[in-house]
Amino acid sequence: MGNLSRFLDLKANLPNEVNLLAVSKGRDAYEIRSLAEFGQIHFGESRLQEALSKFKSLEDLNSLKWHFIGKLQSNKVRGVIRNFDFIHSIHSLELAQRVSRISGEENRAPKVMIQVKLRDDPTKSGFLEKDLLNDWSTLIDLPNINIIGLMTISPINLNSTDRKLLFKECRFLADRLGLLDCSMGMSGDWSEALDSGATWLRIGSYLFESLIN
Ligand SMILES: *Cc1c(COP(=O)(O)O)cnc(C)c1O
């Protein structure tokens, strides 16, 4: 097995209220198992089919928690609800309503985060701030979903200072709505997110690339 020092350093240095989500999309079950053996519990996947094939070979690790972080298509909602504990990427009211209805049918109550788009970015989905505020009373009344926070992704062209500003806005909006969690920060900007009040860092390549060598 490769080098675990990035993973161990990160884990050792995160404040208690900040969680590390190891983003395992594109990684195989063996790599996931390597981190799980060193105490990693939360893993993030962005494609249902890819995730399902890994779940089979990791069935014995029943304390793992799975987070869906990808763009959620309506025909994948039931499969995601059956197989994941958290959904970070609720990007529209219509999707939230569908997740609520199907969660009821499946007798599940996933923890969800609402994806917000705080900067113009044609490559990303998510609620605009004004739409989220408009839809908020409808969202919090939906049964069978437990809204725990907001999720955001920085546009690639922002520098470090502007990313911090963006993440702070996300934190501020979550606080205003009474939400504890902010899922923000990836391999390239997790320290900015950490400084700005993230509670879930979604980190993939930074962790896994040091494992395989
Ligand atoms: C892939 C992905 C990540 C992790 O990206 P890295 O740059 O590999 O850390 C985080 N969040 C989302 C939504 C992703 O799709």
Coordinates of C-alpha atoms and ligand atoms in Angstrom, one line a residue, residues 23 25 46 69 151 153 186-188 202-206, ligand 1:
V23 CA -14.4 11.2 -2.4
K25 CA -15.3 8.2 -7.4
S46 CA -21.0 10.7 -7.8
I69 CA -22.3 14.1 -4.3
M151 CA -23.3 22.4 -0.3
I153 CA -18.7 24.2 -5.4
M186 CA -12.2 20.0 -2.5
S187 CA -8.6 19.0 -3.2
G188 CA -7.6 22.4 -4.5
R202 CA -15.1 16.6 0.0
I203 CA -11.6 15.5 -0.9
G204 CA -10.7 13.0 -3.6
S205 CA -7.4 13.2 -5.6
Y206 CA -5.4 14.9 -2.8
Ligands
LIG1 C1 -15.0 14.8 -7.6 C2 -15.6 15.7 -6.6 C3 -15.0 16.1 -5.5 C4 -13.5 15.8 -5.2 O1 -12.7 16.4 -6.1 P1 -11.1 16.4 -5.9 O2 -10.6 17.5 -6.6 O3 -10.6 15.1 -6.4 O4 -10.8 16.5 -4.4 C5 -15.7 16.9 -4.6 N1 -17.0 17.3 -4.8 C6 -17.6 16.9 -5.9 C7 -19.0 17.4 -6.1 C8 -17.0 16.1 -6.9 O5 -17.6 15.7 -8.0

